[in-house]
PDB file of C-alpha atoms in Angstrom:
ATOM      1  CA  MET Q   1     108.708 137.124 105.610  1.00  0.00           C
ATOM      2  CA  LEU Q   2     110.778 134.419 107.298  1.00  0.00           C
ATOM      3  CA  TYR Q   3     107.946 133.730 109.720  1.00  0.00           C
ATOM      4  CA  ALA Q   4     105.478 133.343 106.843  1.00  0.00           C
ATOM      5  CA  ASP Q   5     107.832 130.970 105.014  1.00  0.00           C
ATOM      6  CA  LYS Q   6     108.249 128.917 108.149  1.00  0.00           C
ATOM      7  CA  ASN Q   7     104.466 128.648 108.623  1.00  0.00           C
ATOM      8  CA  ALA Q   8     103.967 127.744 104.939  1.00  0.00           C
ATOM      9  CA  LEU Q   9     106.569 124.996 105.255  1.00  0.00           C
ATOM     10  CA  ARG Q  10     104.899 123.670 108.402  1.00  0.00           C
ATOM     11  CA  THR Q  11     101.490 123.709 106.668  1.00  0.00           C
ATOM     12  CA  ASN Q  12     102.814 121.883 103.604  1.00  0.00           C
ATOM     13  CA  LEU Q  13     104.439 119.243 105.810  1.00  0.00           C
ATOM     14  CA  LYS Q  14     101.187 118.732 107.711  1.00  0.00           C
ATOM     15  CA  VAL Q  15      99.199 118.372 104.471  1.00  0.00           C
ATOM     16  CA  ASN Q  16     101.673 115.817 103.095  1.00  0.00           C
ATOM     17  CA  LEU Q  17     101.568 113.820 106.336  1.00  0.00           C
ATOM     18  CA  LEU Q  18      97.770 113.834 106.220  1.00  0.00           C
ATOM     19  CA  ARG Q  19      97.927 112.378 102.711  1.00  0.00           C
ATOM     20  CA  ILE Q  20      99.999 109.491 104.057  1.00  0.00           C
ATOM     21  CA  ARG Q  21      97.545 108.939 106.908  1.00  0.00           C
ATOM     22  CA  GLU Q  22      94.698 109.012 104.384  1.00  0.00           C
ATOM     23  CA  ARG Q  23      96.303 106.074 102.604  1.00  0.00           C
ATOM     24  CA  GLU Q  24      96.406 104.190 105.912  1.00  0.00           C
ATOM     25  CA  LEU Q  25      92.776 105.081 106.522  1.00  0.00           C
ATOM     26  CA  ASN Q  26      91.809 103.742 103.094  1.00  0.00           C
ATOM     27  CA  PHE Q  27      93.811 100.569 103.749  1.00  0.00           C
ATOM     28  CA  TYR Q  28      91.932  99.781 106.965  1.00  0.00           C
ATOM     29  CA  THR Q  29      88.580 100.817 105.496  1.00  0.00           C
ATOM     30  CA  ASN Q  30      89.002  98.454 102.544  1.00  0.00           C
ATOM     31  CA  ASN Q  31      90.151  95.626 104.827  1.00  0.00           C
ATOM     32  CA  CYS Q  32      87.135  96.130 107.092  1.00  0.00           C
ATOM     33  CA  LEU Q  33      84.730  96.066 104.157  1.00  0.00           C
ATOM     34  CA  SER Q  34      86.343  92.919 102.776  1.00  0.00           C
ATOM     35  CA  ILE Q  35      86.312  90.981 106.047  1.00  0.00           C
ATOM     36  CA  SER Q  36      82.753  92.117 106.730  1.00  0.00           C
ATOM     37  CA  THR Q  37      81.549  90.555 103.486  1.00  0.00           C
ATOM     38  CA  GLN Q  38      83.196  87.217 104.222  1.00  0.00           C
ATOM     39  CA  ALA Q  39      81.926  87.205 107.806  1.00  0.00           C
ATOM     40  CA  ALA Q  40      78.360  87.876 106.633  1.00  0.00           C
ATOM     41  CA  LEU Q  41      78.589  84.862 104.328  1.00  0.00           C
ATOM     42  CA  LEU Q  42      79.783  82.603 107.159  1.00  0.00           C
ATOM     43  CA  ALA Q  43      77.086  83.957 109.494  1.00  0.00           C
ATOM     44  CA  GLY Q  44      74.502  83.057 106.854  1.00  0.00           C
ATOM     45  CA  PHE Q  45      75.860  79.529 106.622  1.00  0.00           C
ATOM     46  CA  ALA Q  46      75.676  79.267 110.413  1.00  0.00           C
ATOM     47  CA  TRP Q  47      72.070  80.470 110.402  1.00  0.00           C
ATOM     48  CA  TYR Q  48      71.247  77.784 107.876  1.00  0.00           C
ATOM     49  CA  GLY Q  49      73.000  75.226 110.063  1.00  0.00           C
ATOM     50  CA  LEU Q  50      70.833  76.254 113.002  1.00  0.00           C
ATOM     51  CA  THR Q  51      67.488  76.461 111.259  1.00  0.00           C
ATOM     52  CA  GLU Q  52      67.534  73.947 108.416  1.00  0.00           C
ATOM     53  CA  VAL Q  53      69.614  70.973 109.552  1.00  0.00           C
ATOM     54  CA  PRO Q  54      67.400  68.012 110.411  1.00  0.00           C
ATOM     55  CA  PHE Q  55      68.122  66.247 113.669  1.00  0.00           C
ATOM     56  CA  THR Q  56      67.638  62.503 113.862  1.00  0.00           C
ATOM     57  CA  ASP Q  57      66.482  60.617 116.926  1.00  0.00           C
ATOM     58  CA  ASP Q  58      69.362  58.153 116.772  1.00  0.00           C
ATOM     59  CA  ALA Q  59      72.066  60.859 116.861  1.00  0.00           C
ATOM     60  CA  ASN Q  60      74.041  61.373 120.051  1.00  0.00           C
ATOM     61  CA  ASP Q  61      72.479  64.127 122.200  1.00  0.00           C
ATOM     62  CA  VAL Q  62      75.887  65.420 123.311  1.00  0.00           C
ATOM     63  CA  VAL Q  63      77.074  65.760 119.695  1.00  0.00           C
ATOM     64  CA  GLN Q  64      73.846  67.548 118.744  1.00  0.00           C
ATOM     65  CA  THR Q  65      74.152  69.922 121.691  1.00  0.00           C
ATOM     66  CA  VAL Q  66      77.804  70.725 120.985  1.00  0.00           C
ATOM     67  CA  TYR Q  67      76.920  71.219 117.291  1.00  0.00           C
ATOM     68  CA  LEU Q  68      74.243  73.768 118.217  1.00  0.00           C
ATOM     69  CA  VAL Q  69      76.557  75.574 120.644  1.00  0.00           C
ATOM     70  CA  VAL Q  70      79.461  75.738 118.176  1.00  0.00           C
ATOM     71  CA  THR Q  71      77.224  76.811 115.302  1.00  0.00           C
ATOM     72  CA  THR Q  72      75.684  79.520 117.479  1.00  0.00           C
ATOM     73  CA  CYS Q  73      79.215  80.674 118.355  1.00  0.00           C
ATOM     74  CA  ILE Q  74      80.000  80.907 114.645  1.00  0.00           C
ATOM     75  CA  MET Q  75      76.996  83.097 114.043  1.00  0.00           C
ATOM     76  CA  GLY Q  76      77.794  85.290 117.047  1.00  0.00           C
ATOM     77  CA  LEU Q  77      81.484  85.699 116.198  1.00  0.00           C
ATOM     78  CA  GLU Q  78      80.834  86.429 112.547  1.00  0.00           C
ATOM     79  CA  MET Q  79      78.033  88.896 113.320  1.00  0.00           C
ATOM     80  CA  LEU Q  80      80.363  90.615 115.790  1.00  0.00           C
ATOM     81  CA  THR Q  81      82.905  90.778 112.975  1.00  0.00           C
ATOM     82  CA  VAL Q  82      80.331  92.294 110.609  1.00  0.00           C
ATOM     83  CA  VAL Q  83      79.226  94.907 113.153  1.00  0.00           C
ATOM     84  CA  ASN Q  84      82.767  95.897 114.201  1.00  0.00           C
ATOM     85  CA  ALA Q  85      84.100  96.035 110.651  1.00  0.00           C
ATOM     86  CA  THR Q  86      81.114  98.011 109.386  1.00  0.00           C
ATOM     87  CA  LEU Q  87      81.297 100.500 112.244  1.00  0.00           C
ATOM     88  CA  CYS Q  88      85.029 100.984 111.677  1.00  0.00           C
ATOM     89  CA  ALA Q  89      84.525 101.430 107.920  1.00  0.00           C
ATOM     90  CA  ILE Q  90      81.804 104.029 108.491  1.00  0.00           C
ATOM     91  CA  LEU Q  91      82.858 105.891 111.626  1.00  0.00           C
ATOM     92  CA  GLY Q  92      86.637 105.939 111.063  1.00  0.00           C
ATOM     93  CA  PRO Q  93      86.571 107.931 107.810  1.00  0.00           C
ATOM     94  CA  GLY Q  94      83.772 110.102 109.246  1.00  0.00           C
ATOM     95  CA  LEU Q  95      85.926 111.042 112.241  1.00  0.00           C
ATOM     96  CA  ALA Q  96      88.943 111.670 110.036  1.00  0.00           C
ATOM     97  CA  LEU Q  97      86.955 113.894 107.678  1.00  0.00           C
ATOM     98  CA  ARG Q  98      84.773 115.858 110.079  1.00  0.00           C
ATOM     99  CA  GLY Q  99      86.615 115.735 113.388  1.00  0.00           C
ATOM    100  CA  PRO Q 100      88.785 118.400 114.995  1.00  0.00           C
ATOM    101  CA  ASP Q 101      92.504 118.753 114.383  1.00  0.00           C
ATOM    102  CA  GLY Q 102      94.253 115.450 115.096  1.00  0.00           C
ATOM    103  CA  SER Q 103      91.201 113.338 114.250  1.00  0.00           C
ATOM    104  CA  MET Q 104      92.908 111.639 111.313  1.00  0.00           C
ATOM    105  CA  HIS Q 105      95.499 110.133 113.654  1.00  0.00           C
ATOM    106  CA  LYS Q 106      92.836 109.109 116.177  1.00  0.00           C
ATOM    107  CA  ALA Q 107      90.742 107.485 113.422  1.00  0.00           C
ATOM    108  CA  VAL Q 108      93.619 105.502 111.903  1.00  0.00           C
ATOM    109  CA  ASP Q 109      94.962 104.373 115.276  1.00  0.00           C
ATOM    110  CA  GLY Q 110      91.474 103.349 116.425  1.00  0.00           C
ATOM    111  CA  MET Q 111      90.791 101.436 113.213  1.00  0.00           C
ATOM    112  CA  MET Q 112      94.131  99.643 113.537  1.00  0.00           C
ATOM    113  CA  THR Q 113      93.313  98.520 117.071  1.00  0.00           C
ATOM    114  CA  HIS Q 114      89.758  97.429 116.319  1.00  0.00           C
ATOM    115  CA  TYR Q 115      90.745  95.692 113.103  1.00  0.00           C
ATOM    116  CA  ARG Q 116      93.018  93.348 115.052  1.00  0.00           C
ATOM    117  CA  PHE Q 117      90.157  92.349 117.362  1.00  0.00           C
ATOM    118  CA  THR Q 118      87.777  92.016 114.414  1.00  0.00           C
ATOM    119  CA  PHE Q 119      90.217  89.790 112.551  1.00  0.00           C
ATOM    120  CA  ALA Q 120      90.629  87.599 115.649  1.00  0.00           C
ATOM    121  CA  CYS Q 121      86.830  87.165 115.884  1.00  0.00           C
ATOM    122  CA  PHE Q 122      86.670  86.291 112.191  1.00  0.00           C
ATOM    123  CA  SER Q 123      89.474  83.739 112.501  1.00  0.00           C
ATOM    124  CA  LEU Q 124      87.934  82.081 115.562  1.00  0.00           C
ATOM    125  CA  GLY Q 125      84.585  81.905 113.771  1.00  0.00           C
ATOM    126  CA  LEU Q 126      86.277  80.262 110.792  1.00  0.00           C
ATOM    127  CA  LEU Q 127      87.847  77.647 113.061  1.00  0.00           C
ATOM    128  CA  CYS Q 128      84.474  77.001 114.708  1.00  0.00           C
ATOM    129  CA  PHE Q 129      82.978  76.617 111.224  1.00  0.00           C
ATOM    130  CA  GLN Q 130      85.314  73.716 110.532  1.00  0.00           C
ATOM    131  CA  PHE Q 131      84.545  72.172 113.918  1.00  0.00           C
ATOM    132  CA  SER Q 132      80.822  72.527 113.212  1.00  0.00           C
ATOM    133  CA  ALA Q 133      81.258  70.641 109.937  1.00  0.00           C
ATOM    134  CA  LEU Q 134      83.033  67.887 111.850  1.00  0.00           C
ATOM    135  CA  LEU Q 135      80.204  67.668 114.375  1.00  0.00           C
ATOM    136  CA  TYR Q 136      77.663  67.612 111.556  1.00  0.00           C
ATOM    137  CA  ALA Q 137      79.413  64.599 110.063  1.00  0.00           C
ATOM    138  CA  TRP Q 138      79.262  62.702 113.361  1.00  0.00           C
ATOM    139  CA  MET Q 139      75.666  63.767 113.911  1.00  0.00           C
ATOM    140  CA  GLN Q 140      74.274  62.819 110.504  1.00  0.00           C
ATOM    141  CA  PHE Q 141      76.392  59.949 109.165  1.00  0.00           C
ATOM    142  CA  SER Q 142      77.641  56.566 110.248  1.00  0.00           C
ATOM    143  CA  TRP Q 143      81.129  56.257 111.682  1.00  0.00           C
ATOM    144  CA  GLU Q 144      82.332  54.714 108.382  1.00  0.00           C
ATOM    145  CA  LEU Q 145      81.646  58.049 106.661  1.00  0.00           C
ATOM    146  CA  SER Q 146      82.444  60.259 109.635  1.00  0.00           C
ATOM    147  CA  VAL Q 147      86.012  59.012 110.083  1.00  0.00           C
ATOM    148  CA  PRO Q 148      87.189  59.933 106.541  1.00  0.00           C
ATOM    149  CA  MET Q 149      85.362  63.269 106.826  1.00  0.00           C
ATOM    150  CA  THR Q 150      87.113  63.922 110.129  1.00  0.00           C
ATOM    151  CA  ILE Q 151      90.491  63.184 108.570  1.00  0.00           C
ATOM    152  CA  LEU Q 152      89.769  65.479 105.615  1.00  0.00           C
ATOM    153  CA  LEU Q 153      88.513  68.278 107.848  1.00  0.00           C
ATOM    154  CA  ALA Q 154      91.546  67.945 110.126  1.00  0.00           C
ATOM    155  CA  TYR Q 155      93.770  68.153 107.054  1.00  0.00           C
ATOM    156  CA  ALA Q 156      91.864  71.216 105.837  1.00  0.00           C
ATOM    157  CA  VAL Q 157      92.272  72.952 109.200  1.00  0.00           C
ATOM    158  CA  TRP Q 158      95.975  72.079 109.311  1.00  0.00           C
ATOM    159  CA  THR Q 159      96.446  73.349 105.747  1.00  0.00           C
ATOM    160  CA  MET Q 160      94.623  76.599 106.515  1.00  0.00           C
ATOM    161  CA  TYR Q 161      96.638  77.077 109.696  1.00  0.00           C
ATOM    162  CA  SER Q 162     100.038  76.279 108.206  1.00  0.00           C
ATOM    163  CA  GLY Q 163      99.368  78.318 105.059  1.00  0.00           C
ATOM    164  CA  GLY Q 164      98.087  81.252 107.074  1.00  0.00           C
ATOM    165  CA  ARG Q 165     101.024  81.032 109.458  1.00  0.00           C
ATOM    166  CA  ARG Q 166     103.497  80.907 106.552  1.00  0.00           C
ATOM    167  CA  ILE Q 167     101.935  83.991 104.923  1.00  0.00           C
ATOM    168  CA  TYR Q 168     101.783  85.797 108.258  1.00  0.00           C
ATOM    169  CA  ASN Q 169     105.451  85.114 109.012  1.00  0.00           C
ATOM    170  CA  LEU Q 170     106.419  86.226 105.530  1.00  0.00           C
ATOM    171  CA  LEU Q 171     104.460  89.484 105.573  1.00  0.00           C
ATOM    172  CA  LYS Q 172     104.188  90.456 109.258  1.00  0.00           C
ATOM    173  CA  LEU Q 173     105.421  93.734 110.611  1.00  0.00           C
ATOM    174  CA  ASP Q 174     106.949  93.819 114.056  1.00  0.00           C
ATOM    175  CA  ALA Q 175     105.402  96.412 116.355  1.00  0.00           C
ATOM    176  CA  ASP Q 176     108.692  98.289 116.700  1.00  0.00           C
ATOM    177  CA  THR Q 177     109.244  98.529 112.928  1.00  0.00           C
ATOM    178  CA  ILE Q 178     105.795  99.773 111.848  1.00  0.00           C
ATOM    179  CA  VAL Q 179     105.999 103.109 110.075  1.00  0.00           C
ATOM    180  CA  THR Q 180     102.910 105.306 110.139  1.00  0.00           C
ATOM    181  CA  GLY Q 181     102.160 108.706 108.721  1.00  0.00           C
ATOM    182  CA  GLU Q 182     101.872 110.226 112.180  1.00  0.00           C
ATOM    183  CA  PHE Q 183     104.445 112.921 112.782  1.00  0.00           C
ATOM    184  CA  GLU Q 184     105.668 113.407 116.314  1.00  0.00           C
ATOM    185  CA  GLU Q 185     107.281 116.735 117.044  1.00  0.00           C
TER     186      GLU Q 185
END
């Protein structure tokens, strides 16, 4: 009887811990789906910038070349974000649901790791997007229009950076203080 009670207690604890890990899994799945949508939008803008932007003969060849390279980088980074986030959102819950014992922990830990990389790709693509807009201004307009656009874009990048940094510092979790649902015996 005591042995059966002990096993029932262990089983109940394991089920409750899996419920906590399921919440973590849902958190990362929703984040991946959200970032994937935004990255797809930016990749579409980059595609438009590569295929529909008219190039003038009087524009600087170096500026045009750098514009094409940066805009291609945007598309590549954002498509990488879409692919990684979509794969995580599909394969992570699949592993957790259908995998062998311990798969929930492997799925959540894997999604956490890959989400960080995916978010870095998205952020770099967003920065390149702003730089591409700056290059577009210098490629298509006179310097009288390009200078104010450059100032406004620099201000926009600074505002995004400082606002993002402020939010990150306010809400970040240090690696040694993160609490997960994984139970270590």
